[in-house]
Amino acid sequence: MKNYQEGDLIICKVTDIVKTTVFVEAINGIKGSIVFSEVAPGRIRNIRVHVVPNKVIVCKILNVRENHLFLSLRRVKDKDRKEILAQYKKEKTYEVIMKKLLGDNWDKIFGKITEQQTLGDFIDDARENPEILKKYFDKEQIEKIKKIIEEKKGKEKEIKREFKLTSKDPEGIIKLKELLKGIEGIVYLGNSKFSIKRKTLDLKKTDSEIKNDLELIEKSAKKQKCEFEVLKH
């Protein structure tokens, strides 16, 4: 088990929601849980506004006991959450690229690299010092990887989708904030209009993720009796 410490921020995937507990799994397979009071402040009327199975979230470790992580979602600052998720998605993009390049050999190499550092840090280091690639790859592979790193450098694209979200409820503002909490890249444009903006190296994948988030917002909006509309772009 990785040496987790109280206060660490980690990436987790939601695996299940049972009664008043959200069960998650860290990216290395360690199990954890979040009680509802640590998902969001105040009374939670609909937990799926905040988390659903398979959603990737950033959690703060409250306690580690018997190979189980006790976590909090609400104690993670928005700035930290956005930065960690952005780094995670960047690393996943590189994983896909490396897997295509190296095939079955990649899993073993990936394990060795991540024993020392994250894949994102390794790529950043390799960009500055290509010599470190020799530790894991042969000459032909190194040339391909260097080309990929150079192609991806500074070529992030931005994807933006706009939508309208309104509520006639007296506590409508609170409802809207709860609906959108945890969705990356939300910007309020005024007049009940919002946008989701994300920078990415993989346009197709990120576009699909944004569509999934919009579908999640729409479902939650219906349950909360809010009006939702995706605006043409």
PDB file of C-alpha atoms in Angstrom, residues 69-186:
ATOM      1  CA  LEU A  69      -9.116   5.439   3.309  1.00  0.00           C
ATOM      2  CA  PHE A  70     -11.630   7.686   5.045  1.00  0.00           C
ATOM      3  CA  LEU A  71     -12.110  10.650   2.745  1.00  0.00           C
ATOM      4  CA  SER A  72     -13.732  14.039   2.254  1.00  0.00           C
ATOM      5  CA  LEU A  73     -14.963  15.655  -0.937  1.00  0.00           C
ATOM      6  CA  ARG A  74     -16.196  18.947   0.488  1.00  0.00           C
ATOM      7  CA  ARG A  75     -12.845  19.852   2.075  1.00  0.00           C
ATOM      8  CA  VAL A  76     -11.056  19.993  -1.283  1.00  0.00           C
ATOM      9  CA  LYS A  77     -10.554  23.557  -2.513  1.00  0.00           C
ATOM     10  CA  ASP A  78     -11.859  24.294  -6.016  1.00  0.00           C
ATOM     11  CA  LYS A  79      -8.436  25.495  -7.168  1.00  0.00           C
ATOM     12  CA  ASP A  80      -6.747  22.278  -6.019  1.00  0.00           C
ATOM     13  CA  ARG A  81      -9.485  20.109  -7.521  1.00  0.00           C
ATOM     14  CA  LYS A  82      -9.222  21.775 -10.923  1.00  0.00           C
ATOM     15  CA  GLU A  83      -5.425  21.529 -11.010  1.00  0.00           C
ATOM     16  CA  ILE A  84      -5.361  17.869  -9.961  1.00  0.00           C
ATOM     17  CA  LEU A  85      -8.093  16.836 -12.409  1.00  0.00           C
ATOM     18  CA  ALA A  86      -6.385  18.714 -15.249  1.00  0.00           C
ATOM     19  CA  GLN A  87      -3.113  16.915 -14.509  1.00  0.00           C
ATOM     20  CA  TYR A  88      -4.913  13.572 -14.256  1.00  0.00           C
ATOM     21  CA  LYS A  89      -6.595  14.009 -17.638  1.00  0.00           C
ATOM     22  CA  LYS A  90      -3.316  15.067 -19.210  1.00  0.00           C
ATOM     23  CA  GLU A  91      -1.644  11.915 -17.886  1.00  0.00           C
ATOM     24  CA  LYS A  92      -4.487   9.710 -19.138  1.00  0.00           C
ATOM     25  CA  THR A  93      -4.000  11.186 -22.604  1.00  0.00           C
ATOM     26  CA  TYR A  94      -0.298  10.304 -22.524  1.00  0.00           C
ATOM     27  CA  GLU A  95      -1.142   6.804 -21.272  1.00  0.00           C
ATOM     28  CA  VAL A  96      -3.345   6.185 -24.308  1.00  0.00           C
ATOM     29  CA  ILE A  97      -0.654   7.473 -26.666  1.00  0.00           C
ATOM     30  CA  MET A  98       2.082   5.360 -25.054  1.00  0.00           C
ATOM     31  CA  LYS A  99      -0.114   2.264 -25.065  1.00  0.00           C
ATOM     32  CA  LYS A 100      -0.680   2.611 -28.800  1.00  0.00           C
ATOM     33  CA  LEU A 101       3.034   3.107 -29.369  1.00  0.00           C
ATOM     34  CA  LEU A 102       4.396   0.323 -27.157  1.00  0.00           C
ATOM     35  CA  GLY A 103       1.545  -2.182 -26.987  1.00  0.00           C
ATOM     36  CA  ASP A 104       1.708  -4.770 -24.202  1.00  0.00           C
ATOM     37  CA  ASN A 105       5.184  -3.596 -23.145  1.00  0.00           C
ATOM     38  CA  TRP A 106       3.752  -0.325 -21.895  1.00  0.00           C
ATOM     39  CA  ASP A 107       2.071  -1.708 -18.749  1.00  0.00           C
ATOM     40  CA  LYS A 108       5.375  -2.982 -17.352  1.00  0.00           C
ATOM     41  CA  ILE A 109       7.243   0.220 -18.224  1.00  0.00           C
ATOM     42  CA  PHE A 110       4.426   2.352 -16.816  1.00  0.00           C
ATOM     43  CA  GLY A 111       4.670   0.474 -13.515  1.00  0.00           C
ATOM     44  CA  LYS A 112       8.399   1.161 -13.265  1.00  0.00           C
ATOM     45  CA  ILE A 113       8.019   4.855 -14.072  1.00  0.00           C
ATOM     46  CA  THR A 114       5.207   5.450 -11.594  1.00  0.00           C
ATOM     47  CA  GLU A 115       7.152   3.802  -8.784  1.00  0.00           C
ATOM     48  CA  GLN A 116       9.354   6.904  -8.892  1.00  0.00           C
ATOM     49  CA  GLN A 117       7.074   9.711 -10.101  1.00  0.00           C
ATOM     50  CA  THR A 118       3.848  10.478 -11.922  1.00  0.00           C
ATOM     51  CA  LEU A 119       3.702  10.004 -15.674  1.00  0.00           C
ATOM     52  CA  GLY A 120       3.069  13.733 -16.125  1.00  0.00           C
ATOM     53  CA  ASP A 121       6.221  14.624 -14.194  1.00  0.00           C
ATOM     54  CA  PHE A 122       8.190  12.042 -16.176  1.00  0.00           C
ATOM     55  CA  ILE A 123       7.038  13.518 -19.497  1.00  0.00           C
ATOM     56  CA  ASP A 124       7.880  17.044 -18.307  1.00  0.00           C
ATOM     57  CA  ASP A 125      11.350  15.873 -17.223  1.00  0.00           C
ATOM     58  CA  ALA A 126      11.871  14.053 -20.534  1.00  0.00           C
ATOM     59  CA  ARG A 127      10.973  17.204 -22.421  1.00  0.00           C
ATOM     60  CA  GLU A 128      13.780  19.041 -20.621  1.00  0.00           C
ATOM     61  CA  ASN A 129      16.208  16.105 -20.513  1.00  0.00           C
ATOM     62  CA  PRO A 130      15.540  13.412 -23.177  1.00  0.00           C
ATOM     63  CA  GLU A 131      18.447  11.338 -21.801  1.00  0.00           C
ATOM     64  CA  ILE A 132      16.192   9.905 -19.071  1.00  0.00           C
ATOM     65  CA  LEU A 133      14.210   8.054 -21.756  1.00  0.00           C
ATOM     66  CA  LYS A 134      17.159   5.677 -22.207  1.00  0.00           C
ATOM     67  CA  LYS A 135      16.382   4.082 -18.857  1.00  0.00           C
ATOM     68  CA  TYR A 136      13.118   2.612 -20.165  1.00  0.00           C
ATOM     69  CA  PHE A 137      13.094   2.689 -23.977  1.00  0.00           C
ATOM     70  CA  ASP A 138      15.202   1.577 -26.937  1.00  0.00           C
ATOM     71  CA  LYS A 139      16.548   3.974 -29.566  1.00  0.00           C
ATOM     72  CA  GLU A 140      13.646   3.576 -31.997  1.00  0.00           C
ATOM     73  CA  GLN A 141      11.066   4.061 -29.257  1.00  0.00           C
ATOM     74  CA  ILE A 142      12.888   7.119 -27.942  1.00  0.00           C
ATOM     75  CA  GLU A 143      12.733   8.854 -31.315  1.00  0.00           C
ATOM     76  CA  LYS A 144       8.989   8.231 -31.552  1.00  0.00           C
ATOM     77  CA  ILE A 145       8.385   9.419 -28.002  1.00  0.00           C
ATOM     78  CA  LYS A 146      10.459  12.574 -28.504  1.00  0.00           C
ATOM     79  CA  LYS A 147       8.417  13.348 -31.598  1.00  0.00           C
ATOM     80  CA  ILE A 148       5.153  12.857 -29.698  1.00  0.00           C
ATOM     81  CA  ILE A 149       6.304  15.046 -26.813  1.00  0.00           C
ATOM     82  CA  GLU A 150       7.320  17.802 -29.205  1.00  0.00           C
ATOM     83  CA  GLU A 151       4.047  17.593 -31.152  1.00  0.00           C
ATOM     84  CA  LYS A 152       1.975  17.831 -27.988  1.00  0.00           C
ATOM     85  CA  LYS A 153       3.979  20.670 -26.489  1.00  0.00           C
ATOM     86  CA  GLY A 154       1.927  23.845 -26.411  1.00  0.00           C
ATOM     87  CA  LYS A 155      -0.807  22.451 -28.652  1.00  0.00           C
ATOM     88  CA  GLU A 156      -3.655  22.263 -26.181  1.00  0.00           C
ATOM     89  CA  LYS A 157      -6.999  23.257 -27.653  1.00  0.00           C
ATOM     90  CA  GLU A 158      -9.932  24.754 -25.792  1.00  0.00           C
ATOM     91  CA  ILE A 159     -13.417  23.282 -25.980  1.00  0.00           C
ATOM     92  CA  LYS A 160     -16.365  25.403 -24.906  1.00  0.00           C
ATOM     93  CA  ARG A 161     -20.071  24.566 -24.575  1.00  0.00           C
ATOM     94  CA  GLU A 162     -22.773  26.937 -23.334  1.00  0.00           C
ATOM     95  CA  PHE A 163     -26.025  26.144 -21.564  1.00  0.00           C
ATOM     96  CA  LYS A 164     -28.877  27.834 -19.736  1.00  0.00           C
ATOM     97  CA  LEU A 165     -29.984  26.778 -16.263  1.00  0.00           C
ATOM     98  CA  THR A 166     -32.828  28.384 -14.318  1.00  0.00           C
ATOM     99  CA  SER A 167     -34.960  27.703 -11.256  1.00  0.00           C
ATOM    100  CA  LYS A 168     -38.156  29.365 -10.026  1.00  0.00           C
ATOM    101  CA  ASP A 169     -37.640  28.018  -6.523  1.00  0.00           C
ATOM    102  CA  PRO A 170     -37.048  30.658  -3.779  1.00  0.00           C
ATOM    103  CA  GLU A 171     -33.817  28.805  -3.013  1.00  0.00           C
ATOM    104  CA  GLY A 172     -32.975  28.529  -6.696  1.00  0.00           C
ATOM    105  CA  ILE A 173     -29.473  29.977  -6.414  1.00  0.00           C
ATOM    106  CA  ILE A 174     -28.539  27.363  -3.825  1.00  0.00           C
ATOM    107  CA  LYS A 175     -29.963  24.610  -6.035  1.00  0.00           C
ATOM    108  CA  LEU A 176     -28.017  25.789  -9.073  1.00  0.00           C
ATOM    109  CA  LYS A 177     -24.764  25.952  -7.121  1.00  0.00           C
ATOM    110  CA  GLU A 178     -25.293  22.407  -5.860  1.00  0.00           C
ATOM    111  CA  LEU A 179     -26.129  21.177  -9.371  1.00  0.00           C
ATOM    112  CA  LEU A 180     -22.911  22.546 -10.816  1.00  0.00           C
ATOM    113  CA  LYS A 181     -20.580  21.805  -7.924  1.00  0.00           C
ATOM    114  CA  GLY A 182     -17.841  19.381  -8.882  1.00  0.00           C
ATOM    115  CA  ILE A 183     -18.161  19.995 -12.645  1.00  0.00           C
ATOM    116  CA  GLU A 184     -14.827  21.139 -14.033  1.00  0.00           C
ATOM    117  CA  GLY A 185     -14.551  24.376 -16.000  1.00  0.00           C
ATOM    118  CA  ILE A 186     -17.933  25.976 -15.195  1.00  0.00           C
TER     119      ILE A 186
END
